[in-house]
mmCIF file of C-alpha atoms and ligand atoms in Angstrom:
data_model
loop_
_atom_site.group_PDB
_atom_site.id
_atom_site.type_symbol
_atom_site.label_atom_id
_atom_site.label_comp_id
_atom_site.label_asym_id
_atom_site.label_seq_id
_atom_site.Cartn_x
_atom_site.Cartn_y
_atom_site.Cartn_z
ATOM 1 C CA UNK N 1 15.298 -11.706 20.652
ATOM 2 C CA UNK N 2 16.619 -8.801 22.129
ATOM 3 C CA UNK N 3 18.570 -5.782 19.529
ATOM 4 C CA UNK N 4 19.775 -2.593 19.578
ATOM 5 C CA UNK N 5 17.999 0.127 18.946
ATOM 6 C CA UNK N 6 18.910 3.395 17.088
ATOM 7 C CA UNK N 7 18.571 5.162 20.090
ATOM 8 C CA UNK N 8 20.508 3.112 21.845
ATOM 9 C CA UNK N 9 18.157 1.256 23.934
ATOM 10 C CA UNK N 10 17.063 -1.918 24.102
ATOM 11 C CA UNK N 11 14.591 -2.640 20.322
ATOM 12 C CA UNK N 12 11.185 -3.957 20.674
ATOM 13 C CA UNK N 13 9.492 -2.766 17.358
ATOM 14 C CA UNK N 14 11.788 -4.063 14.080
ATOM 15 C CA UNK N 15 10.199 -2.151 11.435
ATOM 16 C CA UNK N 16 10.969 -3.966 7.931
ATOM 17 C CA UNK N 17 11.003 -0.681 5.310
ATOM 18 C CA UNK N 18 11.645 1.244 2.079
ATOM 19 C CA UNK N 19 13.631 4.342 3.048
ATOM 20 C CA UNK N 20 11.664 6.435 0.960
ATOM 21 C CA UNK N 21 7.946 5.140 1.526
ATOM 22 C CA UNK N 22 5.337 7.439 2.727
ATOM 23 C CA UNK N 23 3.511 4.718 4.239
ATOM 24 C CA UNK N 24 6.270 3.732 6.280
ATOM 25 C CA UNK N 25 6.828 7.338 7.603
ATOM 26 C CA UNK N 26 3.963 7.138 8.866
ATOM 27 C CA UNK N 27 4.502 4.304 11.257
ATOM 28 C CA UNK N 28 7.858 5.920 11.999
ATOM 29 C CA UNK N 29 6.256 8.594 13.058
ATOM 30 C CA UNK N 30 3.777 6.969 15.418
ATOM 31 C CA UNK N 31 7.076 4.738 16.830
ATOM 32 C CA UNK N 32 8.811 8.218 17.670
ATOM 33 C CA UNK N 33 5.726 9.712 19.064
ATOM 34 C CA UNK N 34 5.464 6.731 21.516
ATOM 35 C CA UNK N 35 8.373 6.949 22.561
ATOM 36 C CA UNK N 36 9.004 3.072 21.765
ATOM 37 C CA UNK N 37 11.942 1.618 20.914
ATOM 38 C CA UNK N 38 12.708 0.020 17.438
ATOM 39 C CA UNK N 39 15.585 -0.615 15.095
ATOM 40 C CA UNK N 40 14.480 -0.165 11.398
ATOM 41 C CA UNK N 41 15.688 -2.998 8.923
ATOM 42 C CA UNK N 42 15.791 -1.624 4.880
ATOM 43 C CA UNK N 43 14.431 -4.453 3.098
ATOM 44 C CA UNK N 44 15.606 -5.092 -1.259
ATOM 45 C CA UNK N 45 12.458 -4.133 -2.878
ATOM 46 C CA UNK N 46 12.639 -6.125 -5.501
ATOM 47 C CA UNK N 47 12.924 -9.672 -3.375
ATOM 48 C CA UNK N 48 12.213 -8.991 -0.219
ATOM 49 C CA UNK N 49 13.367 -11.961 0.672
ATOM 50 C CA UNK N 50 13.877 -10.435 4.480
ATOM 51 C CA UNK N 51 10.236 -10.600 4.939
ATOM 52 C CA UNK N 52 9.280 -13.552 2.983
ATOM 53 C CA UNK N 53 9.150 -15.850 5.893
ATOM 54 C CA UNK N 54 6.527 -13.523 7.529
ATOM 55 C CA UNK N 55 3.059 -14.709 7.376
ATOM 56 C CA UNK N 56 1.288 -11.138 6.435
ATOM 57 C CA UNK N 57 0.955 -9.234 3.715
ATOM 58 C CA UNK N 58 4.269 -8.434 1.609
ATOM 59 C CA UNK N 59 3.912 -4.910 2.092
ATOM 60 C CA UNK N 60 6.016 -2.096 3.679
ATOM 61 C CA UNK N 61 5.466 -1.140 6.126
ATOM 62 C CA UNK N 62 5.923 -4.646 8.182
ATOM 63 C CA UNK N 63 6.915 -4.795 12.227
ATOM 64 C CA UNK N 64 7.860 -7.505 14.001
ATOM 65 C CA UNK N 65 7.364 -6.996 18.084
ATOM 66 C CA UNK N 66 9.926 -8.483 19.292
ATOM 67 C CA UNK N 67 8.303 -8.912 23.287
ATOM 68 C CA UNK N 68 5.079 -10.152 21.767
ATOM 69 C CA UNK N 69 6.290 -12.019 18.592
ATOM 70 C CA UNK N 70 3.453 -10.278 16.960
ATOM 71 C CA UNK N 71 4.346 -9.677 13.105
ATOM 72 C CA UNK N 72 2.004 -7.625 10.625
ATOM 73 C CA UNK N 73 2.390 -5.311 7.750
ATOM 74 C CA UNK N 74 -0.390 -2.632 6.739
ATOM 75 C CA UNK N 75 0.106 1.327 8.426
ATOM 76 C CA UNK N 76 -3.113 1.744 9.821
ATOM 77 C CA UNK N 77 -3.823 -1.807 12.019
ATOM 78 C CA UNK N 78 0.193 -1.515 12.747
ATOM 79 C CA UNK N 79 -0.814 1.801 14.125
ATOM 80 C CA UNK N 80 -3.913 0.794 16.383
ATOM 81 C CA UNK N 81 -2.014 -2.364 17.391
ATOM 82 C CA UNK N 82 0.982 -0.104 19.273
ATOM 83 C CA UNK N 83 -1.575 2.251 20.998
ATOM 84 C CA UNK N 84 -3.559 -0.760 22.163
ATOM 85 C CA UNK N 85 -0.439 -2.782 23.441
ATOM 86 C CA UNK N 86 1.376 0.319 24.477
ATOM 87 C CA UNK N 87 -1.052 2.793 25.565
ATOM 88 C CA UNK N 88 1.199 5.346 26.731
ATOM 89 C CA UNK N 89 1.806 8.427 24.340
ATOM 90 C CA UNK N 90 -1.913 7.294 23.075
ATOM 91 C CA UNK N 91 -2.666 8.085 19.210
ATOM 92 C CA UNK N 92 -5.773 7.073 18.852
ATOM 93 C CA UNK N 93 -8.393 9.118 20.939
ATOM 94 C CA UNK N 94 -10.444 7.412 23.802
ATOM 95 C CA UNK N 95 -13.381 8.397 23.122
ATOM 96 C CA UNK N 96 -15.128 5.847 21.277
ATOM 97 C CA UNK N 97 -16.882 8.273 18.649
ATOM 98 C CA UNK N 98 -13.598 9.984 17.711
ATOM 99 C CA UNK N 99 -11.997 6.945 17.848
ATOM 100 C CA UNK N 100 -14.245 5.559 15.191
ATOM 101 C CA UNK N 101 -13.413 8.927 13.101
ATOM 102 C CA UNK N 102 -10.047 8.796 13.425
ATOM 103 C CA UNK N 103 -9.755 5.321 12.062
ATOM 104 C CA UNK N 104 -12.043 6.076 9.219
ATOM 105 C CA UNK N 105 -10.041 9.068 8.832
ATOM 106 C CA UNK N 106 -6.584 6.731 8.316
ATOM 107 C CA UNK N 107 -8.588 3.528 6.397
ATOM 108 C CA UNK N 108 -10.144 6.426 4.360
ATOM 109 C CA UNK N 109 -6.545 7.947 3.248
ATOM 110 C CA UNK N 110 -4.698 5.139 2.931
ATOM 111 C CA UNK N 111 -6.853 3.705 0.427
ATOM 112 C CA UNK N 112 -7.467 7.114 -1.516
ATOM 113 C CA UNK N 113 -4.426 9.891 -0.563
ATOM 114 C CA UNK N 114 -1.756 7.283 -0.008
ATOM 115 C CA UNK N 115 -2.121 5.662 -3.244
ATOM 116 C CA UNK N 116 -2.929 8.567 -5.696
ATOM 117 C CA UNK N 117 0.151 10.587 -4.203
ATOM 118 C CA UNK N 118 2.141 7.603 -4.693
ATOM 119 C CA UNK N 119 1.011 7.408 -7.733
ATOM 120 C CA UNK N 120 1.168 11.066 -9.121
ATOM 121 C CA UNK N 121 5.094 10.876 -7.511
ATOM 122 C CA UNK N 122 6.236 8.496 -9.171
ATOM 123 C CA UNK N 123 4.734 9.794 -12.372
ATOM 124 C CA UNK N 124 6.689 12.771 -11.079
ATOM 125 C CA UNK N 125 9.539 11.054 -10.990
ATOM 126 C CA UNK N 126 9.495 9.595 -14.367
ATOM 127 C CA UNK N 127 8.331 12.456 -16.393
ATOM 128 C CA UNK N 128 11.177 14.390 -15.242
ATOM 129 C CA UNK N 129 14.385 12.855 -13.599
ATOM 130 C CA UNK N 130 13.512 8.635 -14.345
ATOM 131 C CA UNK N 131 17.192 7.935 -13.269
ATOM 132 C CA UNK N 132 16.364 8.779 -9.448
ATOM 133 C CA UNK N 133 14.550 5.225 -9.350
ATOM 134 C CA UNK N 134 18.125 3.325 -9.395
ATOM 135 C CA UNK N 135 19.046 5.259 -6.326
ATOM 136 C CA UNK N 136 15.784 4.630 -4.401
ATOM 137 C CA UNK N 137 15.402 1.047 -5.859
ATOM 138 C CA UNK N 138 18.706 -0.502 -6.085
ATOM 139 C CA UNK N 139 21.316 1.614 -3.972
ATOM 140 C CA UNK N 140 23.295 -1.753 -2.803
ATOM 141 C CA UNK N 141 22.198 -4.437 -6.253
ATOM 142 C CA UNK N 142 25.634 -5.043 -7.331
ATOM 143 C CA UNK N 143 27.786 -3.163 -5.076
ATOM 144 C CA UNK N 144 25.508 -0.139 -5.703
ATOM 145 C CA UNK N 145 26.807 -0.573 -9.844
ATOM 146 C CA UNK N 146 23.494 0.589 -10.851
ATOM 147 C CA UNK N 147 23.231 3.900 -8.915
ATOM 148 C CA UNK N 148 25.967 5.259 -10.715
ATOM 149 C CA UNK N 149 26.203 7.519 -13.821
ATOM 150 C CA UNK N 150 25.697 5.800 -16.803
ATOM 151 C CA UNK N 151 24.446 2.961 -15.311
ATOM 152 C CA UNK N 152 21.285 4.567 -13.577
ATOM 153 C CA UNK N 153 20.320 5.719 -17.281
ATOM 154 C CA UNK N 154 20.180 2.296 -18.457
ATOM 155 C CA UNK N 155 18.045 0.983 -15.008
ATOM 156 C CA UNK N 156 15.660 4.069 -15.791
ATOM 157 C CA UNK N 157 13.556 2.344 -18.229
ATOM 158 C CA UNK N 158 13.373 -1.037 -17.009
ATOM 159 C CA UNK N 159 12.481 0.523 -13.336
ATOM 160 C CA UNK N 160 10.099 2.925 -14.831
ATOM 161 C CA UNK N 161 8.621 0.553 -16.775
ATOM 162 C CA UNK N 162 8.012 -1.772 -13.890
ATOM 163 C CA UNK N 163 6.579 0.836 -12.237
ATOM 164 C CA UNK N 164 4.475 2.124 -14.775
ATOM 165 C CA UNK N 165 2.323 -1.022 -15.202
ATOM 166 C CA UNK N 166 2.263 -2.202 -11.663
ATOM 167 C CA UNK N 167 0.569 1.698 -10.536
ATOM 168 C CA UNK N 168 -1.256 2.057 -13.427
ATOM 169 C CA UNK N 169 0.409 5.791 -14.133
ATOM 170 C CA UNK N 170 -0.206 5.659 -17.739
ATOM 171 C CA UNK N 171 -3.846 5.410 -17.134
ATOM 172 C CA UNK N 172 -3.863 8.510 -14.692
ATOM 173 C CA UNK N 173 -5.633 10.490 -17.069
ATOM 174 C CA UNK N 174 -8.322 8.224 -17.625
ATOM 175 C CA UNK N 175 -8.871 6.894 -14.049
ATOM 176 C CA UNK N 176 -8.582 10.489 -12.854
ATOM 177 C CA UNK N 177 -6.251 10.870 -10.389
ATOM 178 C CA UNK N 178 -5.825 14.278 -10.673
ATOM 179 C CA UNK N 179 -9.015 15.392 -9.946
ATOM 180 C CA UNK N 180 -9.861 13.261 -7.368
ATOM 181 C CA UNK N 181 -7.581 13.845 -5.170
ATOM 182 C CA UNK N 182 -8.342 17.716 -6.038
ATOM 183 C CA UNK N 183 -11.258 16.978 -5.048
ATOM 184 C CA UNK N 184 -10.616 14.902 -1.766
ATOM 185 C CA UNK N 185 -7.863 17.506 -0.360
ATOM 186 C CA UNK N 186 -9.581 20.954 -0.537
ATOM 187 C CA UNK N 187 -12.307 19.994 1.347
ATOM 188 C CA UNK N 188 -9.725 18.536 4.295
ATOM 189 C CA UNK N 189 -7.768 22.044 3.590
ATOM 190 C CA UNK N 190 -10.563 23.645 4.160
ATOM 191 C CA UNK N 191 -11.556 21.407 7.876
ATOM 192 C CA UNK N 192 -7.944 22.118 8.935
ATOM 193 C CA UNK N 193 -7.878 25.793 8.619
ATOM 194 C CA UNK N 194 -10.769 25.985 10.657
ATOM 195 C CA UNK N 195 -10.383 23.229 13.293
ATOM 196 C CA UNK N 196 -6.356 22.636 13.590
ATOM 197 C CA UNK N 197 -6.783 18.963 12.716
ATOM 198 C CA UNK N 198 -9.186 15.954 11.784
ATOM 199 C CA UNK N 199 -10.185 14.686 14.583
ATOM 200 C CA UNK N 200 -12.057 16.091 18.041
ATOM 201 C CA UNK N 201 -9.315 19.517 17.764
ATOM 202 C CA UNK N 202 -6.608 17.349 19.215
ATOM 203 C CA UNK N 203 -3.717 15.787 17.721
ATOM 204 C CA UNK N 204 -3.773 11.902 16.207
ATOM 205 C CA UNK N 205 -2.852 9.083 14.220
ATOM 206 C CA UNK N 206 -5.394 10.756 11.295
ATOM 207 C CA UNK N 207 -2.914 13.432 11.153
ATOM 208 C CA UNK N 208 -0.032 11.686 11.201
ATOM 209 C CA UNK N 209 -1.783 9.572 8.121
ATOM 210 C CA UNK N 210 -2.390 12.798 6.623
ATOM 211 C CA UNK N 211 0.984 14.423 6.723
ATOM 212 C CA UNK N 212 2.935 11.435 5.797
ATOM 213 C CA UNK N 213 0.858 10.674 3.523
ATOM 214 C CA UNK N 214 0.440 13.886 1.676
ATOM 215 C CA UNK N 215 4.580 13.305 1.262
ATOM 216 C CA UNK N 216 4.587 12.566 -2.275
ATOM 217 C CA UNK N 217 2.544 15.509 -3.478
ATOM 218 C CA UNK N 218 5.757 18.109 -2.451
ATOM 219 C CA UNK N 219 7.052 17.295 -5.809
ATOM 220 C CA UNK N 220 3.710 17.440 -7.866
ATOM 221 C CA UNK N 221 3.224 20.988 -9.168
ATOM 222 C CA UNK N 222 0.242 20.802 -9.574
ATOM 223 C CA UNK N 223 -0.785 20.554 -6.012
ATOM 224 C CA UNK N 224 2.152 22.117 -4.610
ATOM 225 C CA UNK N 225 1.570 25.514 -6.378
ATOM 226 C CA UNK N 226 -2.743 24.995 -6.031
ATOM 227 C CA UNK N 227 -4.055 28.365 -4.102
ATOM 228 C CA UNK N 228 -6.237 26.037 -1.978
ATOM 229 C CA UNK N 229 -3.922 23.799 -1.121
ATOM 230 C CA UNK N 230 -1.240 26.129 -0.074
ATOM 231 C CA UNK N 231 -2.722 26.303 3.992
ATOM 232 C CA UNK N 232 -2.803 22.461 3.586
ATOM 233 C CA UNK N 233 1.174 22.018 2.650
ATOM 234 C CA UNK N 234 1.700 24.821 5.585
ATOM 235 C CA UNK N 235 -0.026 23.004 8.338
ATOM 236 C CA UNK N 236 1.911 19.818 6.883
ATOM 237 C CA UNK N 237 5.187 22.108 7.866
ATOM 238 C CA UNK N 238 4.231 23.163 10.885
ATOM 239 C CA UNK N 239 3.491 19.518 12.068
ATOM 240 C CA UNK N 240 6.952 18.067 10.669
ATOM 241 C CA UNK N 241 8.555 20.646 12.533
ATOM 242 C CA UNK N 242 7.143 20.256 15.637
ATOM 243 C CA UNK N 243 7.327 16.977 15.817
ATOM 244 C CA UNK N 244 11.020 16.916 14.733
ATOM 245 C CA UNK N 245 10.490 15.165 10.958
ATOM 246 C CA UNK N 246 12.740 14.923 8.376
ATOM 247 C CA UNK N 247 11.502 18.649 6.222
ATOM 248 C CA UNK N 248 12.144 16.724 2.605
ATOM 249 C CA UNK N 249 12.983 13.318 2.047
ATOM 250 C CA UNK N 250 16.243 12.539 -0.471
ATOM 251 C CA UNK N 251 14.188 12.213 -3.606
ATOM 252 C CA UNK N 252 12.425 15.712 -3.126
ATOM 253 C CA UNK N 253 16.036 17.249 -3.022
ATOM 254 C CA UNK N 254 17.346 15.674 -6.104
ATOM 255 C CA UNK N 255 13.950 15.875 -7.769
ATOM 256 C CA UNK N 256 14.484 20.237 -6.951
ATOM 257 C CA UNK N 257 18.379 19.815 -7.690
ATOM 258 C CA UNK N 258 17.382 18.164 -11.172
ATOM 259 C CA UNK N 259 14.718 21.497 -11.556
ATOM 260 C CA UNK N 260 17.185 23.882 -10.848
ATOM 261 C CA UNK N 261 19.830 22.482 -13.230
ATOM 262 C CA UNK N 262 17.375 21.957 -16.298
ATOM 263 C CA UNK N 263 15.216 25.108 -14.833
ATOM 264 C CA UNK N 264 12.326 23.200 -16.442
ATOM 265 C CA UNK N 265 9.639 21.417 -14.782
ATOM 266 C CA UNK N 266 6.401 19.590 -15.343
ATOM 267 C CA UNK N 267 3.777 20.920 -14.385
ATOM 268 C CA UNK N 268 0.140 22.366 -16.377
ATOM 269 C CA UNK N 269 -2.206 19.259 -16.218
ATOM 270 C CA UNK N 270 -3.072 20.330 -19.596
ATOM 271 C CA UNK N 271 -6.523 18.380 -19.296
ATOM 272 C CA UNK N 272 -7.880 20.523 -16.273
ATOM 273 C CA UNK N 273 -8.821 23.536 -16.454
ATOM 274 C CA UNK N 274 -8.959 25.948 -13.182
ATOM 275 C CA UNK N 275 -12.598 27.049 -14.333
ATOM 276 C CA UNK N 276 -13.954 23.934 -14.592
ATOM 277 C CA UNK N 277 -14.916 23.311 -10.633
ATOM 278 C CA UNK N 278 -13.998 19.834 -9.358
ATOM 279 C CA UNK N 279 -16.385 17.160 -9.168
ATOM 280 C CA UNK N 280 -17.581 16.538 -5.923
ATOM 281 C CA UNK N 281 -16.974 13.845 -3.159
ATOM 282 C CA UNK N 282 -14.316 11.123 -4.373
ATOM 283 C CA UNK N 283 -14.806 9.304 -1.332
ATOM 284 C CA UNK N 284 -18.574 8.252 -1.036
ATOM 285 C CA UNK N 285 -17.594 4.911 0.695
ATOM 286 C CA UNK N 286 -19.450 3.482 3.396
ATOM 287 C CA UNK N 287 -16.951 2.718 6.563
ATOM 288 C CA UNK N 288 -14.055 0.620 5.922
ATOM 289 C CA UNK N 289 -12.912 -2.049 7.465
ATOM 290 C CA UNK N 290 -9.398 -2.645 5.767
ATOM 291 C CA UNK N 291 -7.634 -0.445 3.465
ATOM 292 C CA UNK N 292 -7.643 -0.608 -0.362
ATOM 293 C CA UNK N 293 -4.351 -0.992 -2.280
ATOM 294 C CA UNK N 294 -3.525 -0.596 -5.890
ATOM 295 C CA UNK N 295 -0.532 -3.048 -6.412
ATOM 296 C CA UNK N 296 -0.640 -5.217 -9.736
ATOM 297 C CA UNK N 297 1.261 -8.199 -9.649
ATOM 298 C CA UNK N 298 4.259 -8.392 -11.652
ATOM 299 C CA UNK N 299 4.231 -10.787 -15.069
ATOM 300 C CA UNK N 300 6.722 -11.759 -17.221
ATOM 301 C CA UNK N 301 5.434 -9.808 -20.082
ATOM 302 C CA UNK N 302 4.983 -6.908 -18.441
ATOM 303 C CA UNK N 303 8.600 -5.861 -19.852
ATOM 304 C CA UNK N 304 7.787 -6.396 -23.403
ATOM 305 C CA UNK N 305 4.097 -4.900 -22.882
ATOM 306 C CA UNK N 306 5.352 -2.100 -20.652
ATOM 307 C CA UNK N 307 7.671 -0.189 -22.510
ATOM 308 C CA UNK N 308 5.160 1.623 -24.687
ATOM 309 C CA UNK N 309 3.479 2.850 -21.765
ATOM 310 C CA UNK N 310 6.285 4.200 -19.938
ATOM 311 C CA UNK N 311 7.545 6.143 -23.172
ATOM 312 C CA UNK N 312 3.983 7.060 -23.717
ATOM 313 C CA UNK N 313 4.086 8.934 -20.102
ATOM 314 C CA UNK N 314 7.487 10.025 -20.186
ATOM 315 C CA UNK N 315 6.953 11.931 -23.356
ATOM 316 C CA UNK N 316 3.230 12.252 -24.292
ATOM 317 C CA UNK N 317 1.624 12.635 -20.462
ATOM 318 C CA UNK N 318 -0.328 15.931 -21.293
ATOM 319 C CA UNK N 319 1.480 17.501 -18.169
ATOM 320 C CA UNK N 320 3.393 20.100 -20.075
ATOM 321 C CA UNK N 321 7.049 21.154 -19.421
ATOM 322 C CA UNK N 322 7.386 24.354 -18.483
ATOM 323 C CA UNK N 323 9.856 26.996 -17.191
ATOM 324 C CA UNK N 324 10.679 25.911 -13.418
ATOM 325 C CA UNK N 325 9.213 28.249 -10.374
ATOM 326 C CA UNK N 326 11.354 27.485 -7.342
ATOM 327 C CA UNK N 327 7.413 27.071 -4.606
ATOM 328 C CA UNK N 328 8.628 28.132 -1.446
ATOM 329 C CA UNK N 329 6.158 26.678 0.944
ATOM 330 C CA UNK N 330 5.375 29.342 3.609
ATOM 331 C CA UNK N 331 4.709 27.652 7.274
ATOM 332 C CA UNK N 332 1.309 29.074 8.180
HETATM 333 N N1 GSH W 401 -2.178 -0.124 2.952
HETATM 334 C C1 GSH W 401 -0.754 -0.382 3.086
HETATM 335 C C2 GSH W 401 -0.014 0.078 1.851
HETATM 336 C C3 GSH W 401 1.461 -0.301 1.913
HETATM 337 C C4 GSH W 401 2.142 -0.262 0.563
HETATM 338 O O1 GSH W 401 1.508 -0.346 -0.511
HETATM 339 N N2 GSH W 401 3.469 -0.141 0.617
HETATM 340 C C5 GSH W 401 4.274 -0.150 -0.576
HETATM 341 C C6 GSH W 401 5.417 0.830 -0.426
HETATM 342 S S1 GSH W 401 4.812 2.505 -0.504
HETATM 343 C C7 GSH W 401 4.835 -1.532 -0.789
HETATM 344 O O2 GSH W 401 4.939 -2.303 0.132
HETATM 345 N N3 GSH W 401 5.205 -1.858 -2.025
HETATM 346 C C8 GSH W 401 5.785 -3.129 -2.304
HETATM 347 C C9 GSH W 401 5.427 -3.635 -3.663
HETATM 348 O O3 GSH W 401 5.041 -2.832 -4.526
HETATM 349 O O4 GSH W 401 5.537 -4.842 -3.858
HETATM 350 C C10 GSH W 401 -0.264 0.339 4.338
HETATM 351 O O5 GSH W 401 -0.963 1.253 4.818
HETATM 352 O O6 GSH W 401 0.775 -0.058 4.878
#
């Protein structure tokens, strides 16, 4: 099967996706880089009936190659399958040592950055402006009924409370989210300012997992206004701009818009304290071989169970509302 591409050309790569997933950026990213072609097909998040057929995992991202009839979700293999069948533009370096790091390096974030910036987003998100998630999740259900005013307030709860149970963000305090991922990202801060990026001083796929996956945080105050972080969000700049990426994705803008109107935000993590000192490694794990995910399966129940949960994070979190500081993130 042979379709157009964006670009114009002639598609080889479909890439099944959520607009707005950092996950899927990432492979995005790696398409562009490559220079391959590929058409990218938004999938109903809630059904996904497009992809159902597929024999992989049911998450996004998901390609199909259509000159190899090779299907498979999950960023990372996606990733090293492209630079093996189409070496040109390579991502992955060829020495086998670095090579070795720089998968670790992606396995490694997907399973700890990627899902506690998802996480810490969406609890973003919900704490402040809940009514976004009808526009990300269901811009076309009913001739797009329930991304409109009025009706988006009424989704709100139901999405959020979805959300809530299947990411676990009413637990963040007690699993510690926060503070691992402190932990985890000053350390990498810290490599970057003195080495440029992860892997063997060159640029690759770890940094594109990196970036992309660092996407959610822009919206977290917490990490977006840390001291140490602030070199880490520049060098995350620098690379979407030289590599021609979209600055801020449409949530981040109405997330600000929604700040500037209400010129409150939430942000003090009122459980950590900056004297404390973070705990040390997160991220003891032996090599990976496949990346962790943190999806719980839908239930019936979950409705009934889930509301208390979602009100108890949308008004009882312990991140404290406070009087909105516009961060201005300097490009180092
Ligand atoms: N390890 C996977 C994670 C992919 C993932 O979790 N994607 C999310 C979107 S950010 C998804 O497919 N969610 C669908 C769902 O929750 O059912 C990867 O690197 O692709």
């Amino acid at each position: 099967m042979v379709v157009r591409s964006h670009k114009g050309g002639w598609a080889m790569i479909e890439l099944y996706k959520l607009q707005w997933s950092h996950y899927v950026e990432k492979v995005r990213w790696a398409l562009d880089f490559k220079k391959l072609d590929w058409r990218g097909i938004d999938v109903v998040a809630f059904t996904k009936k497009e992809i159902r057929h597929f024999d992989c995992a049911q998450t996004f991202p998901l390609i199909r190659d259509t000159r190899t009839g090779v299907t498979m979700s999950d960023s990372s293999p996606i990733i090293r399958y492209l630079d093996e069948t189409y070496p040109r533009h390579a991502l992955l370096p060829a020495d086998p040592v670095e090579r070795e790091a720089a998968w670790q390096w992606m396995l490694r974030l997907d399973s700890t950055l990627g899902l506690h910036a998802r996480r810490l987003g969406y609890t973003q998100i919900i704490m402040e402006c809940p009514t976004i998630l009808a526009q990300l999740f269901m811009p076309n259900v009913c001739g797009g009924l329930f991304a409109r005013r009025g009706w988006r307030a009424l989704a709100a709860p139901v999405l959020g409370t979805l959300l809530t149970l299947r990411f676990r963000f009413h637990r963040n305090r007690e699993d510690g989210v926060y503070e691992a991922l402190e932990a985890q990202l000053l350390p990498i801060a810290a490599q970057l300012e003195r080495d440029g990026f992860l892997v063997g001083g060159r640029f690759s796929a770890a940094d594109i997992t990196l970036a992309s996956l660092l996407r959610p945080l822009r919206i977290v105050p917490h990490f977006v206004q840390h001291p140490r972080l602030q070199s880490l969000f520049a060098w995350q700049e620098r690379l979407f701009r030289e590599h021609g990426r979209e600055a801020a994705f449409p949530y981040e803008a109405m997330v600000r818009a929604k700040r500037e109107r209400s010129r409150r935000w939430r942000a003090r993590v009122s459980w950590m304290h900056a004297d404390r000192g973070v705990a040390s490694a997160v991220d003891g794990a032996a090599d990976r071989q496949v990346a962790q995910n943190d999806i719980h399966p839908n239930s019936r129940w979950m409705l009934l169970f889930g509301l208390p949960a979602y009100l108890k994070l949308r008004w009882f979190s312990g991140v404290a509302r406070e009087r909105y500081m516009s961060v201005v993130l300097v490009a180092g």
